[in-house]
Amino acid sequence: MNFASDNISPVHPHIMAAITGANAGPAMPYGGDDLTARAVDRIRELFDHDAEVFLVTTGTAANALALSAMVDPFGGVLAHEEAHINTDECGAPELFTGGAKIIPLPGEGGRISPATLEDRLAAFVHGEHQVLPQALSLTNATEYGQVQTPEEIAALAAAAHAHGLKVHLDGARLANALAALDCTPAEVTWKAGVDVLSFGLTKNGAMCAEAVVFFDTGLADRFIWRRKRAGQLLSKGRYLAAQFLAALEDDLWLDLARHANAMAARLATGLMELSGVRLAHPVQANEIFIHLPRPLHDALTKAGAVYYPWREMEETILARLVTSWATTTEDVERLLTYARAAA
Amino acid sequence: MNFASDNISPVHPHIMAAITGANAGPAMPYGGDDLTARAVDRIRELFDHDAEVFLVTTGTAANALALSAMVDPFGGVLAHEEAHINTDECGAPELFTGGAKIIPLPGEGGRISPATLEDRLAAFVHGEHQVLPQALSLTNATEYGQVQTPEEIAALAAAAHAHGLKVHLDGARLANALAALDCTPAEVTWKAGVDVLSFGLTKNGAMCAEAVVFFDTGLADRFIWRRKRAGQLLSKGRYLAAQFLAALEDDLWLDLARHANAMAARLATGLMELSGVRLAHPVQANEIFIHLPRPLHDALTKAGAVYYPWREMEETILARLVTSWATTTEDVERLLTYARAAA
Amino acid sequence: MNFASDNISPVHPHIMAAITGANAGPAMPYGGDDLTARAVDRIRELFDHDAEVFLVTTGTAANALALSAMVDPFGGVLAHEEAHINTDECGAPELFTGGAKIIPLPGEGGRISPATLEDRLAAFVHGEHQVLPQALSLTNATEYGQVQTPEEIAALAAAAHAHGLKVHLDGARLANALAALDCTPAEVTWKAGVDVLSFGLTKNGAMCAEAVVFFDTGLADRFIWRRKRAGQLLSKGRYLAAQFLAALEDDLWLDLARHANAMAARLATGLMELSGVRLAHPVQANEIFIHLPRPLHDALTKAGAVYYPWREMEETILARLVTSWATTTEDVERLLTYARAAA
Amino acid sequence: MNFASDNISPVHPHIMAAITGANAGPAMPYGGDDLTARAVDRIRELFDHDAEVFLVTTGTAANALALSAMVDPFGGVLAHEEAHINTDECGAPELFTGGAKIIPLPGEGGRISPATLEDRLAAFVHGEHQVLPQALSLTNATEYGQVQTPEEIAALAAAAHAHGLKVHLDGARLANALAALDCTPAEVTWKAGVDVLSFGLTKNGAMCAEAVVFFDTGLADRFIWRRKRAGQLLSKGRYLAAQFLAALEDDLWLDLARHANAMAARLATGLMELSGVRLAHPVQANEIFIHLPRPLHDALTKAGAVYYPWREMEETILARLVTSWATTTEDVERLLTYARAAA
């Protein structure tokens, strides 16, 4: 009953099989191998765009490196105040950008409203006394598991572009967003105005596989230097590529995300039947933010359920429960059984 | 017949088996898992020292992060002018240290002499007008496959320590050095004065596994922030740990290095029997630097042999051939056969 | 009638006389001259503390360099969201600290409440996933001309120290604060818990003279390297020193600040007599933040009055008027005459 | 008899008069004043080029900021191994460029030969494994007081441009070079291929006045952000501008440099008449590098002569003596008298 995060899950068998399958004979190092070439092509095909694609090992590296190609060291990145780049990456964006500033914006459920964005941009009127706003960074699904539609992304991207900003999308959970949306990968990214995407697989069944995808290929000009300099150029690149090839084969990555989302919906529905339980945000992807009465929380903890106590209040706990490709209905039912018994 | 580098080799079967073996059930993320705890203990045991150990994915990251914990942004790192950190890491040390300066020193075969070190340090007499020398970085085996003895390391480390510098060792090929030396891992590292070690497994049969080992544990104080900020904290750390556990079991890592060294010796011996062939450096580990007459080089290339043309001269090529755990006697004999036919 | 800022004023005659007086014969460069030694001693005497003192040319450099000696590149600096370091220095703190993060805190009139500080610090519970909070930066007088008492500073400093943070004070207008307080420079700085002070003279009659004053002398350990590396070590240091010596002689600096504050009080009192005029903050130092009806604002602008329209609303303007040592009663009365005529 | 450096000299009376002359009434801050506009125009006129010009306070800041606008953080700057940016600025270029690497080149008297430059550039064949060479930085007069002709500069600039590098010139002693050359400021800078110039006045009679002059105006695009972020944007910019206006009026700056050069020539000629004295480099500007027998050195030191012992050998001292606008024939004759007496 471990719902702490989606990154506690193991590697999906098909992806692990692809890794072991790649383990034969010599291969040119540093991404000069055939698998890497194929993975890059496959990602271009997936997004229906002749993008520049670079494989790295972590989402933090993908986000920070992507931003470093989008802003100057004296630049500003507008993002939600609770965005991963602002609160959970220990200043990696500041390191890789050479000290650019993240400008935090408020917003419900990890979303930013176009009005909030416009107001903030309107305050940059002091020239060189302020940093130069050069990028907007969005997250889909958001830190609160909220799914943004192509229309929502497009409205924000249009406002950003109108002010000369580039648009970055943190897609650590892009699969979960797509599984919830009725649209193509292209529609929720470059067709909506996204210039650079951090495309994450690790939370969705991979071992350590993330891609920085430049739809605005001009920004990728010298990115190979940035990736190498960041210690993110693996000498044995074939093993990163194999993960992408397996995940993208027959839409496995979307099936895994759909399953994770379904498990979250089932778990949330079950919990909502209990008295005193209240959702903090609608469950749209694979994350549940829910207020639990303390006695219920204590009983679940005692029973061995693991999840993240997002915020502790007097009589309730705001808990975060995350499901993944590896979450089973048994896991869900087991937790619900304990919950019902406790309620 | 690919002798381009040791990083073209696949993952050793035992190490791959350990990776797949780690792929069961949930595990706490970010190195909070049992395998990581065991791997760290195993490395401490190997070096017979209660060291602080941090796993990362590339040698460039290991070196740059290690140095970032040893010097200030206004510091200087003395190193051989052809050291990997100075010539092959695209400024990663400068990025992670916040702009520290690498002070290049000359030396035969990638070695630095204590006299050269002393002379260079003696020139730092202008206070804040110069960077502050704070670290010496050595490499064993060197970029030219030369093996440094504990006594050689100790002499350099003593000089560095006498000037208040800390000592870093780039151990991307430490296994090959140890396989050639009759000493323990402890004797050629901390007992010889090494404060921080970049311990590499990737070139020696792993997929992507490097460790930063702090023998001077005070320097590791806040290293977890540095690793996370660099995008080097894997969420699924178990797969890094598994590689170390398998490699260090029953001294597999040393057996693999011994094999690689033996293949290099056999290949060099065979080539030296041919007329016009001359070694640039004695073959002490798994790298051969050898002058080949152009006709021989052309014949080998035509036959499909792959290796690195280090420097091209009028009538000869200075070639670098690297062997690995995966190099077979057949590979060696096949190249020698072509070579003898051409000579 | 120019009330745009205190930095539009020229250099006070006594200070200019000291600069020209320093212009005789050779002097050892880079602060090795006698005047610099005397200025440093004088500042120590002024603060009644054996502090480490370093002269620089701008307040931005003083703040950013001070912080660079207080936090790691992966550190966090808590400060008011409208603090100069967060909104007006173009990321200089990020540059000189190597990418440390400024954590913005809300608060009335540029003040931070101890409760707000405690709440924010309580949120740092995720170890290396967040930056490491290492410093609190305060400003006195604040960006809104509010004067903080030794007791207010002490309460915030105590909370910061209790969490292991160091305390920085941006003293660009410390003279104006002291002129309004009945206390010594020591009482409102180190005796209240300030570890490092940016001591500004430029806004208060100097040409370009700021000092970084380390009351926590351990933090100054290698500061000379930071200052040089930042391009802030003047070769002809005597001219910086002369400005401090003249300003601190017979408390000239405090007389100038008292005059500036008096002019602000007189101007505010006069404006408040007019209908529809409302102060946004009490006038405690040399800055006035006042709501002016649009017709009044337009009339004053038409008459040639210069000041900063902080925020524009439908029917009023929130205006910032700043006085300085050079502001005359004639300047004030002239503006008031126009204002009364317009009202 | 102080020949330690040209920066020990005071400010020239005309320049000091201009500073005091600028001290009247209010002026818009941050370079928004009339004097700054005039100084910028005057510098454009001087170089006969519609350049972008930015005033700063130190040569280190000018050099480091200039380079930061010319190279990426993963870039390389080729320069003489003894160039000021490589040996005397404590890593300021590394700080302001975000970690770019200075690639040291050997050369007699601080000069680089086109062949040396070509050879070094030819070694950059490993793509992202090496930094990207993007700039060549020259110095005129060199660190050894050698004057480079427009033809010499042009040959090096042509080679640099052919490889896509931009060309920076450290002109801390440009006046001394021009005083020795029979050419215009334009001919030895942009007409010879210099893209960005650090134009120094401080060593030549100013208080603290340097300008970054972009002949390649495209590189100046966002330089105002870099200058502010570096703490180099003075709020009272008029006092920097006044120094340039006075120095450039009626070619005062060249007269001062001519005088300094003449004093150096006279001093060198006198010393060369003594037995055992040998010049290390021809005296072309205002620096003398000369081998002095130890007894002579000891006698001069005993007599109170101050100069810099560049290198100490068994029987001789390699001494550096620098003259300036303020050096008098009496200073020179006095030292020569002592020298003759000692010889």
Short mmCIF file of C-alpha atoms in Angstrom, two decimals, chain C residues 101-309:
data_model
loop_
_atom_site.label_atom_id
_atom_site.label_comp_id
_atom_site.label_asym_id
_atom_site.label_seq_id
_atom_site.Cartn_x
_atom_site.Cartn_y
_atom_site.Cartn_z
CA LYS C 101 17.80 31.69 -4.29
CA ILE C 102 16.03 34.66 -2.75
CA ILE C 103 12.94 33.47 -0.87
CA PRO C 104 10.39 36.32 -0.97
CA LEU C 105 8.34 37.13 2.12
CA PRO C 106 5.30 39.45 2.29
CA GLY C 107 4.97 42.27 4.81
CA GLU C 108 3.50 45.75 5.31
CA GLY C 109 5.70 48.67 4.36
CA GLY C 110 8.69 46.52 3.51
CA ARG C 111 8.74 44.99 6.99
CA ILE C 112 8.80 41.26 7.70
CA SER C 113 7.05 39.94 10.80
CA PRO C 114 8.75 37.30 12.94
CA ALA C 115 5.67 35.09 12.49
CA THR C 116 5.96 35.27 8.70
CA LEU C 117 9.63 34.41 8.95
CA GLU C 118 9.00 31.46 11.26
CA ASP C 119 6.22 30.10 9.03
CA ARG C 120 8.40 30.25 5.94
CA LEU C 121 11.34 28.58 7.65
CA ALA C 122 9.03 25.84 8.93
CA ALA C 123 8.37 24.85 5.31
CA PHE C 124 11.97 23.80 4.72
CA VAL C 125 11.56 20.14 5.60
CA HIS C 126 12.53 18.41 2.34
CA GLY C 127 16.29 18.38 2.70
CA GLU C 128 18.24 18.59 -0.53
CA HIS C 129 15.11 18.93 -2.66
CA GLN C 130 14.92 22.53 -1.48
CA VAL C 131 17.62 25.15 -1.26
CA LEU C 132 19.23 25.46 2.16
CA PRO C 133 18.06 28.61 3.98
CA GLN C 134 21.24 30.28 5.20
CA ALA C 135 20.58 34.00 5.44
CA LEU C 136 17.96 36.60 6.26
CA SER C 137 18.35 39.97 4.56
CA LEU C 138 16.69 43.03 6.09
CA THR C 139 16.61 46.66 4.94
CA ASN C 140 16.66 49.71 7.21
CA ALA C 141 15.10 52.11 6.37
CA THR C 142 12.90 49.81 4.27
CA GLU C 143 12.06 50.28 0.58
CA TYR C 144 9.01 52.19 1.82
CA GLY C 145 10.97 54.49 4.09
CA GLN C 146 9.93 52.66 7.24
CA VAL C 147 12.38 52.69 10.13
CA GLN C 148 12.94 49.48 12.04
CA THR C 149 13.93 49.74 15.70
CA PRO C 150 16.74 47.75 17.31
CA GLU C 151 14.01 45.69 18.99
CA GLU C 152 12.34 44.84 15.68
CA ILE C 153 15.68 43.88 14.12
CA ALA C 154 16.61 41.84 17.18
CA ALA C 155 13.40 39.83 17.12
CA LEU C 156 13.91 38.88 13.47
CA ALA C 157 17.62 38.20 13.92
CA ALA C 158 16.95 35.97 16.90
CA ALA C 159 14.51 33.87 14.88
CA ALA C 160 16.98 33.66 12.00
CA HIS C 161 19.90 32.69 14.24
CA ALA C 162 17.76 30.07 15.96
CA HIS C 163 17.46 28.37 12.56
CA GLY C 164 21.16 28.73 11.79
CA LEU C 165 20.75 31.64 9.39
CA LYS C 166 23.09 34.61 9.24
CA VAL C 167 21.63 38.12 9.16
CA HIS C 168 22.40 40.72 6.49
CA LEU C 169 21.27 44.33 6.65
CA ASP C 170 20.97 46.47 3.53
CA GLY C 171 21.92 49.86 4.93
CA ALA C 172 21.63 51.96 1.78
CA ARG C 173 19.61 54.35 3.95
CA LEU C 174 20.97 53.38 7.36
CA ALA C 175 21.79 57.04 8.01
CA ASN C 176 18.15 58.04 7.50
CA ALA C 177 17.05 55.28 9.87
CA LEU C 178 19.58 56.32 12.52
CA ALA C 179 18.59 59.96 12.16
CA ALA C 180 15.06 58.90 13.04
CA LEU C 181 16.05 56.56 15.87
CA ASP C 182 17.44 57.46 19.24
CA CYS C 183 20.19 54.85 19.25
CA THR C 184 23.79 54.20 18.23
CA PRO C 185 24.95 52.57 14.99
CA ALA C 186 26.01 49.56 17.08
CA GLU C 187 22.58 49.18 18.68
CA VAL C 188 20.69 48.92 15.39
CA THR C 189 23.25 46.58 13.78
CA TRP C 190 25.46 44.01 15.54
CA LYS C 191 23.94 44.50 18.98
CA ALA C 192 20.58 43.67 17.38
CA GLY C 193 22.03 40.58 15.70
CA VAL C 194 23.17 41.86 12.31
CA ASP C 195 26.13 39.77 11.08
CA VAL C 196 26.96 41.65 7.88
CA LEU C 197 26.03 45.21 6.89
CA SER C 198 25.94 46.96 3.53
CA PHE C 199 26.81 50.46 4.69
CA GLY C 200 25.80 53.00 2.05
CA LEU C 201 27.05 56.56 1.64
CA THR C 202 26.22 57.21 -2.00
CA LYS C 203 22.57 58.17 -1.47
CA ASN C 204 23.69 60.37 1.43
CA GLY C 205 26.18 62.78 -0.14
CA ALA C 206 29.02 60.61 -1.44
CA MET C 207 30.11 60.06 -5.05
CA CYS C 208 30.28 56.26 -5.01
CA ALA C 209 31.15 54.84 -1.60
CA GLU C 210 29.74 51.75 0.04
CA ALA C 211 31.24 49.45 2.63
CA VAL C 212 30.66 45.80 3.41
CA VAL C 213 31.02 45.54 7.18
CA PHE C 214 31.44 42.08 8.69
CA PHE C 215 30.55 42.04 12.38
CA ASP C 216 30.79 38.26 12.12
CA THR C 217 34.43 38.44 11.09
CA GLY C 218 34.65 34.73 10.36
CA LEU C 219 32.52 35.31 7.27
CA ALA C 220 35.12 37.75 5.92
CA ASP C 221 37.75 35.07 5.76
CA ARG C 222 38.31 35.08 1.99
CA PHE C 223 36.31 38.16 1.08
CA ILE C 224 39.25 39.92 -0.56
CA TRP C 225 39.11 37.27 -3.30
CA ARG C 226 35.40 37.84 -3.80
CA ARG C 227 35.80 41.62 -4.03
CA LYS C 228 38.66 41.43 -6.54
CA ARG C 229 36.92 38.78 -8.62
CA ALA C 230 33.83 40.99 -8.78
CA GLY C 231 35.83 43.86 -10.29
CA GLN C 232 35.22 45.90 -7.14
CA LEU C 233 38.81 46.37 -5.97
CA LEU C 234 39.69 49.91 -7.10
CA SER C 235 43.36 50.42 -7.93
CA LYS C 236 43.15 53.98 -6.60
CA GLY C 237 41.38 53.12 -3.36
CA ARG C 238 42.30 56.35 -1.65
CA TYR C 239 39.41 58.16 -3.32
CA LEU C 240 36.85 55.78 -1.83
CA ALA C 241 38.41 56.07 1.60
CA ALA C 242 38.43 59.87 1.48
CA GLN C 243 34.65 59.90 1.03
CA PHE C 244 34.09 57.86 4.18
CA LEU C 245 36.55 59.87 6.24
CA ALA C 246 34.85 63.13 5.31
CA ALA C 247 31.31 61.83 5.76
CA LEU C 248 32.01 60.38 9.19
CA GLU C 249 33.87 63.45 10.45
CA ASP C 250 31.84 65.33 13.09
CA ASP C 251 28.82 63.16 12.21
CA LEU C 252 28.34 64.96 8.89
CA TRP C 253 26.61 61.83 7.51
CA LEU C 254 23.97 61.97 10.25
CA ASP C 255 23.44 65.72 9.85
CA LEU C 256 22.82 65.17 6.14
CA ALA C 257 20.34 62.37 6.84
CA ARG C 258 18.57 64.44 9.50
CA HIS C 259 18.17 67.24 6.99
CA ALA C 260 16.79 64.87 4.35
CA ASN C 261 14.32 63.42 6.84
CA ALA C 262 13.23 66.91 7.95
CA MET C 263 12.61 67.93 4.35
CA ALA C 264 10.49 64.81 3.83
CA ALA C 265 8.46 65.52 6.96
CA ARG C 266 7.90 69.13 5.95
CA LEU C 267 6.88 68.14 2.44
CA ALA C 268 4.52 65.42 3.67
CA THR C 269 2.91 67.70 6.23
CA GLY C 270 2.26 70.32 3.60
CA LEU C 271 0.80 67.84 1.13
CA MET C 272 -1.44 66.27 3.77
CA GLU C 273 -3.18 69.57 4.27
CA LEU C 274 -4.60 69.22 0.78
CA SER C 275 -7.94 67.47 0.24
CA GLY C 276 -7.90 63.99 -1.31
CA VAL C 277 -4.29 63.41 -0.37
CA ARG C 278 -3.51 60.30 1.68
CA LEU C 279 -0.25 58.81 2.92
CA ALA C 280 0.31 55.16 1.97
CA HIS C 281 2.87 54.76 4.78
CA PRO C 282 3.86 57.00 7.67
CA VAL C 283 6.83 59.19 6.76
CA GLN C 284 9.66 58.04 9.01
CA ALA C 285 12.78 58.76 6.97
CA ASN C 286 13.39 60.52 3.64
CA GLU C 287 10.79 58.80 1.45
CA ILE C 288 7.14 59.79 1.00
CA PHE C 289 4.63 57.32 -0.45
CA ILE C 290 1.45 59.28 -0.98
CA HIS C 291 -1.80 59.00 -2.90
CA LEU C 292 -2.36 62.09 -5.05
CA PRO C 293 -5.58 62.90 -6.89
CA ARG C 294 -4.90 62.82 -10.63
CA PRO C 295 -5.61 66.55 -11.17
CA LEU C 296 -3.07 67.42 -8.49
CA HIS C 297 -0.53 65.02 -9.97
CA ASP C 298 -1.05 66.45 -13.44
CA ALA C 299 -0.70 70.01 -12.20
CA LEU C 300 2.53 69.23 -10.34
CA THR C 301 3.96 67.41 -13.35
CA LYS C 302 2.97 70.34 -15.57
CA ALA C 303 4.74 72.67 -13.15
CA GLY C 304 7.92 70.66 -13.58
CA ALA C 305 7.88 68.61 -10.38
CA VAL C 306 9.72 65.31 -10.82
CA TYR C 307 8.96 62.24 -8.72
CA TYR C 308 8.26 58.58 -9.21
CA PRO C 309 4.69 57.37 -9.99
#
